[in-house]
PDB file of C-alpha atoms in Angstrom:
ATOM      1  CA  LEU L 417      96.360  97.346   4.285  1.00 70.00           C
ATOM      2  CA  GLN L 418      94.198 100.184   2.346  1.00 70.00           C
ATOM      3  CA  ILE L 419      92.528  97.429   0.835  1.00 74.00           C
ATOM      4  CA  ALA L 420      91.438  95.968   3.897  1.00 64.00           C
ATOM      5  CA  MET L 421      90.238  99.567   5.399  1.00 66.00           C
ATOM      6  CA  ASN L 422      88.305 100.022   2.536  1.00 67.00           C
ATOM      7  CA  ASN L 423      86.378  96.640   2.830  1.00 65.00           C
ATOM      8  CA  VAL L 424      86.065  97.127   6.457  1.00 66.00           C
ATOM      9  CA  ARG L 425      84.294 100.549   5.850  1.00 66.00           C
ATOM     10  CA  ARG L 426      81.836  99.233   3.704  1.00 67.00           C
ATOM     11  CA  LEU L 427      80.648  96.009   5.484  1.00 67.00           C
ATOM     12  CA  GLN L 428      80.564  98.658   8.494  1.00 67.00           C
ATOM     13  CA  HIS L 429      78.315 101.037   6.182  1.00 65.00           C
ATOM     14  CA  LEU L 430      76.414  97.712   4.832  1.00 63.00           C
ATOM     15  CA  THR L 431      75.844  96.812   8.415  1.00 63.00           C
ATOM     16  CA  ASN L 432      74.629 100.023   9.827  1.00 63.00           C
ATOM     17  CA  SER L 433      72.121 100.480   6.708  1.00 64.00           C
ATOM     18  CA  LEU L 434      70.867  97.081   7.763  1.00 58.00           C
ATOM     19  CA  LEU L 435      70.335  98.382  11.302  1.00 61.00           C
ATOM     20  CA  ASP L 436      68.455 101.309   9.961  1.00 64.00           C
ATOM     21  CA  PHE L 437      66.307  99.227   8.076  1.00 59.00           C
ATOM     22  CA  SER L 438      65.504  96.820  10.784  1.00 58.00           C
ATOM     23  CA  ARG L 439      64.249  99.767  12.577  1.00 59.00           C
ATOM     24  CA  ALA L 440      62.682 101.406  10.656  1.00 60.00           C
ATOM     25  CA  ALA L 441      60.530  98.410  10.143  1.00 63.00           C
ATOM     26  CA  GLY L 442      59.741  98.380  13.582  1.00 63.00           C
ATOM     27  CA  MET L 443      59.128 101.878  14.121  1.00 65.00           C
ATOM     28  CA  THR L 444      56.591 104.340  14.347  1.00 71.00           C
ATOM     29  CA  ALA L 445      57.528 108.100  12.591  1.00 74.00           C
ATOM     30  CA  THR L 446      57.626 110.785  14.891  1.00 83.00           C
ATOM     31  CA  LEU L 447      56.309 113.563  12.900  1.00 86.00           C
ATOM     32  CA  VAL L 448      57.279 117.427  13.577  1.00 90.00           C
ATOM     33  CA  PRO L 449      56.453 120.432  11.716  1.00 91.00           C
ATOM     34  CA  THR L 450      59.495 121.154   9.810  1.00 93.00           C
ATOM     35  CA  ASP L 451      60.575 123.703   7.359  1.00 94.00           C
ATOM     36  CA  LEU L 452      61.034 121.535   4.709  1.00 93.00           C
ATOM     37  CA  SER L 453      63.084 124.181   2.483  1.00 95.00           C
ATOM     38  CA  CYS L 454      65.289 124.903   4.999  1.00 96.00           C
ATOM     39  CA  LEU L 455      66.153 121.187   5.977  1.00 96.00           C
ATOM     40  CA  THR L 456      66.271 120.157   2.160  1.00 97.00           C
ATOM     41  CA  ILE L 457      68.672 123.233   1.692  1.00 97.00           C
ATOM     42  CA  VAL L 458      71.006 122.448   4.549  1.00 96.00           C
ATOM     43  CA  THR L 459      71.201 118.702   3.972  1.00 96.00           C
ATOM     44  CA  ALA L 460      72.220 119.671   0.079  1.00 97.00           C
ATOM     45  CA  GLU L 461      74.356 121.681   1.013  1.00 96.00           C
ATOM     46  CA  LEU L 462      76.384 118.761   2.971  1.00 96.00           C
ATOM     47  CA  PHE L 463      76.797 117.365  -0.681  1.00 96.00           C
ATOM     48  CA  ARG L 464      78.625 120.188  -2.209  1.00 96.00           C
ATOM     49  CA  PRO L 465      82.088 119.396  -1.365  1.00 95.00           C
ATOM     50  CA  LEU L 466      81.596 115.867  -2.557  1.00 95.00           C
ATOM     51  CA  VAL L 467      79.782 116.533  -5.535  1.00 96.00           C
ATOM     52  CA  GLU L 468      82.256 119.924  -6.782  1.00 95.00           C
ATOM     53  CA  LYS L 469      85.060 117.018  -5.908  1.00 94.00           C
ATOM     54  CA  SER L 470      83.366 115.048  -8.615  1.00 94.00           C
ATOM     55  CA  ASN L 471      83.788 118.290 -11.081  1.00 96.00           C
ATOM     56  CA  LEU L 472      79.632 117.916 -11.483  1.00 96.00           C
ATOM     57  CA  LYS L 473      77.354 121.027 -11.512  1.00 97.00           C
ATOM     58  CA  TYR L 474      75.264 121.058  -8.301  1.00 97.00           C
ATOM     59  CA  PHE L 475      71.817 122.965  -8.335  1.00 97.00           C
ATOM     60  CA  LEU L 476      69.297 123.352  -5.804  1.00 97.00           C
ATOM     61  CA  ASP L 477      65.832 124.675  -6.617  1.00 97.00           C
ATOM     62  CA  VAL L 478      64.340 125.101  -3.498  1.00 96.00           C
ATOM     63  CA  ALA L 479      60.784 127.142  -2.807  1.00 94.00           C
ATOM     64  CA  PRO L 480      60.737 129.052   0.228  1.00 94.00           C
ATOM     65  CA  ASP L 481      58.577 128.580   3.575  1.00 91.00           C
ATOM     66  CA  LEU L 482      56.840 125.110   2.796  1.00 91.00           C
ATOM     67  CA  VAL L 483      56.081 123.464   6.070  1.00 90.00           C
ATOM     68  CA  ALA L 484      54.955 119.985   6.599  1.00 88.00           C
ATOM     69  CA  MET L 485      54.771 117.185   9.473  1.00 87.00           C
ATOM     70  CA  VAL L 486      57.762 114.672   9.075  1.00 89.00           C
ATOM     71  CA  ASP L 487      59.938 112.489  10.887  1.00 89.00           C
ATOM     72  CA  VAL L 488      63.356 114.732  10.544  1.00 92.00           C
ATOM     73  CA  GLU L 489      65.731 112.042  10.767  1.00 89.00           C
ATOM     74  CA  MET L 490      64.303 109.842   8.197  1.00 88.00           C
ATOM     75  CA  PHE L 491      63.572 112.772   5.676  1.00 91.00           C
ATOM     76  CA  VAL L 492      67.458 113.622   6.135  1.00 93.00           C
ATOM     77  CA  LYS L 493      68.520 109.666   5.142  1.00 90.00           C
ATOM     78  CA  VAL L 494      66.479 110.116   2.112  1.00 89.00           C
ATOM     79  CA  VAL L 495      67.331 113.117   0.557  1.00 94.00           C
ATOM     80  CA  SER L 496      70.988 112.279   1.680  1.00 93.00           C
ATOM     81  CA  ASN L 497      70.543 108.477   0.331  1.00 90.00           C
ATOM     82  CA  LEU L 498      68.802 110.416  -2.911  1.00 91.00           C
ATOM     83  CA  ILE L 499      72.279 112.561  -3.745  1.00 95.00           C
ATOM     84  CA  PHE L 500      74.552 110.308  -2.594  1.00 92.00           C
ATOM     85  CA  ASN L 501      73.184 108.069  -5.180  1.00 89.00           C
ATOM     86  CA  ALA L 502      72.984 110.849  -7.806  1.00 93.00           C
ATOM     87  CA  VAL L 503      76.704 111.578  -7.272  1.00 94.00           C
ATOM     88  CA  LYS L 504      77.798 107.665  -6.946  1.00 90.00           C
ATOM     89  CA  TYR L 505      76.216 107.184 -10.403  1.00 89.00           C
ATOM     90  CA  THR L 506      76.901 110.302 -12.094  1.00 94.00           C
ATOM     91  CA  THR L 507      80.146 110.476 -13.872  1.00 93.00           C
ATOM     92  CA  PHE L 508      79.648 114.388 -15.794  1.00 94.00           C
ATOM     93  CA  GLY L 509      76.571 116.808 -15.972  1.00 95.00           C
ATOM     94  CA  THR L 510      74.696 117.768 -13.430  1.00 97.00           C
ATOM     95  CA  ILE L 511      72.770 117.074 -10.089  1.00 97.00           C
ATOM     96  CA  THR L 512      69.827 119.195  -9.568  1.00 97.00           C
ATOM     97  CA  VAL L 513      67.406 118.797  -6.237  1.00 97.00           C
ATOM     98  CA  SER L 514      64.231 120.958  -6.201  1.00 95.00           C
ATOM     99  CA  LEU L 515      61.884 120.723  -3.651  1.00 95.00           C
ATOM    100  CA  LYS L 516      58.653 122.762  -4.480  1.00 92.00           C
ATOM    101  CA  SER L 517      54.632 122.642  -3.516  1.00 86.00           C
ATOM    102  CA  GLU L 518      52.576 120.938  -6.699  1.00 75.00           C
ATOM    103  CA  HIS L 519      49.588 119.979  -7.861  1.00 66.00           C
ATOM    104  CA  ASN L 520      48.629 116.260  -8.106  1.00 60.00           C
ATOM    105  CA  ALA L 521      44.818 116.151  -8.282  1.00 61.00           C
ATOM    106  CA  GLN L 522      45.007 112.376  -8.418  1.00 59.00           C
ATOM    107  CA  VAL L 523      47.532 112.973  -5.260  1.00 58.00           C
ATOM    108  CA  GLU L 524      45.249 114.918  -3.305  1.00 60.00           C
ATOM    109  CA  ASP L 525      41.556 113.593  -4.205  1.00 63.00           C
ATOM    110  CA  ALA L 526      42.904 110.593  -2.178  1.00 60.00           C
ATOM    111  CA  LEU L 527      43.957 112.900   0.516  1.00 59.00           C
ATOM    112  CA  LEU L 528      40.506 114.806   0.471  1.00 63.00           C
ATOM    113  CA  ALA L 529      38.738 111.613   0.464  1.00 61.00           C
ATOM    114  CA  ASN L 530      40.351 111.052   4.240  1.00 61.00           C
ATOM    115  CA  PRO L 531      38.346 114.115   6.582  1.00 50.00           C
ATOM    116  CA  HIS L 532      40.916 116.208   7.954  1.00 50.00           C
ATOM    117  CA  PRO L 533      39.822 119.985   8.788  1.00 48.00           C
ATOM    118  CA  HIS L 534      42.794 121.277   6.165  1.00 52.00           C
ATOM    119  CA  HIS L 535      43.245 121.582   2.856  1.00 49.00           C
ATOM    120  CA  PRO L 536      45.822 118.740   1.969  1.00 54.00           C
ATOM    121  CA  SER L 537      48.769 120.316  -0.398  1.00 69.00           C
ATOM    122  CA  ILE L 538      51.826 118.382  -1.975  1.00 81.00           C
ATOM    123  CA  ILE L 539      55.815 119.189  -1.989  1.00 87.00           C
ATOM    124  CA  MET L 540      57.648 117.381  -4.139  1.00 89.00           C
ATOM    125  CA  LEU L 541      61.754 116.371  -3.436  1.00 92.00           C
ATOM    126  CA  ARG L 542      62.819 115.611  -6.428  1.00 93.00           C
ATOM    127  CA  VAL L 543      66.216 114.543  -7.439  1.00 94.00           C
ATOM    128  CA  SER L 544      67.603 114.750 -10.892  1.00 94.00           C
ATOM    129  CA  ASP L 545      70.814 113.922 -12.546  1.00 94.00           C
ATOM    130  CA  THR L 546      72.625 113.248 -15.870  1.00 94.00           C
ATOM    131  CA  GLY L 547      73.680 109.770 -14.760  1.00 89.00           C
ATOM    132  CA  ILE L 548      73.914 106.447 -15.985  1.00 84.00           C
ATOM    133  CA  GLY L 549      69.874 105.741 -14.915  1.00 83.00           C
ATOM    134  CA  ILE L 550      68.093 102.752 -13.987  1.00 81.00           C
ATOM    135  CA  SER L 551      67.064 100.466 -16.532  1.00 82.00           C
ATOM    136  CA  GLU L 552      63.341  99.473 -17.585  1.00 85.00           C
ATOM    137  CA  ALA L 553      63.547  96.227 -16.841  1.00 86.00           C
ATOM    138  CA  ASP L 554      64.821  97.487 -13.368  1.00 83.00           C
ATOM    139  CA  LEU L 555      62.553 100.200 -12.776  1.00 81.00           C
ATOM    140  CA  PRO L 556      59.407  98.304 -11.354  1.00 84.00           C
ATOM    141  CA  PHE L 557      61.936  96.205  -8.385  1.00 81.00           C
ATOM    142  CA  VAL L 558      63.509  99.879  -7.391  1.00 76.00           C
ATOM    143  CA  MET L 559      60.752  99.832  -4.449  1.00 74.00           C
ATOM    144  CA  ASP L 560      61.249  96.246  -3.853  1.00 76.00           C
ATOM    145  CA  ARG L 561      63.073  95.457   0.022  1.00 69.00           C
ATOM    146  CA  PHE L 562      66.773  95.400  -0.603  1.00 68.00           C
ATOM    147  CA  TYR L 563      66.763  94.951  -4.243  1.00 73.00           C
ATOM    148  CA  ARG L 564      69.374  95.977  -6.206  1.00 74.00           C
ATOM    149  CA  VAL L 565      70.431  97.230  -9.754  1.00 73.00           C
ATOM    150  CA  ARG L 566      72.661  95.171 -11.514  1.00 70.00           C
ATOM    151  CA  GLN L 567      75.469  96.693 -13.435  1.00 61.00           C
ATOM    152  CA  GLN L 568      74.440  97.217 -17.234  1.00 47.00           C
ATOM    153  CA  SER L 569      76.522  98.679 -20.454  1.00 37.00           C
ATOM    154  CA  SER L 570      73.606 100.182 -21.431  1.00 31.00           C
ATOM    155  CA  HIS L 571      72.095 102.556 -19.701  1.00 34.00           C
ATOM    156  CA  SER L 572      69.437 105.647 -20.068  1.00 37.00           C
ATOM    157  CA  SER L 573      70.922 109.022 -20.336  1.00 40.00           C
ATOM    158  CA  SER L 574      69.739 110.190 -17.273  1.00 45.00           C
ATOM    159  CA  GLY L 575      67.971 109.198 -13.754  1.00 52.00           C
ATOM    160  CA  ASP L 576      65.098 111.221 -11.826  1.00 52.00           C
ATOM    161  CA  THR L 577      63.691 110.232  -8.453  1.00 50.00           C
ATOM    162  CA  ALA L 578      61.244 112.193  -6.869  1.00 44.00           C
ATOM    163  CA  CYS L 579      59.244 111.834  -3.797  1.00 46.00           C
ATOM    164  CA  SER L 580      56.159 113.714  -2.300  1.00 42.00           C
ATOM    165  CA  VAL L 581      55.015 114.374   0.976  1.00 46.00           C
ATOM    166  CA  ALA L 582      51.353 115.479   1.851  1.00 42.00           C
ATOM    167  CA  THR L 583      50.865 118.406   3.976  1.00 44.00           C
ATOM    168  CA  CYS L 584      48.273 119.789   5.667  1.00 41.00           C
ATOM    169  CA  ASP L 585      47.850 123.840   5.638  1.00 41.00           C
TER     170      ASP L 585
END
């Protein structure tokens, strides 16, 4: 009975994920000014019990007062997915969630080419861990829709996933 319940939960999760993907493909983002520092901390702290239960060290390195126009629901989903995967694929060591304002000349040049009355800045969200990582062969495909990395016997020693949000001050 327990195995059947686990399979039902797994299918329900898969169904919900597919529904999220189909909704995201046809929807436009609802951007609102958001304190990403606060939202990142609140979201990351939801995972602390799971991280501690997994006997992992958990670090949050979040710069204060970082505000951007984001779709809050989608941001929370992305952060949650990154942290969940870090826990899932890390058997020992650490998980670090960081949020910082960074200078990236290439991205800033591209943003400045698009006329906007305010100077853009870059906020970088990074979830890094000491998990199994993604093989070099799989890296070109990780952004492909529905792509899943196959389990391999040899993995890199660490995982590092990041995304950036362009903001206007």
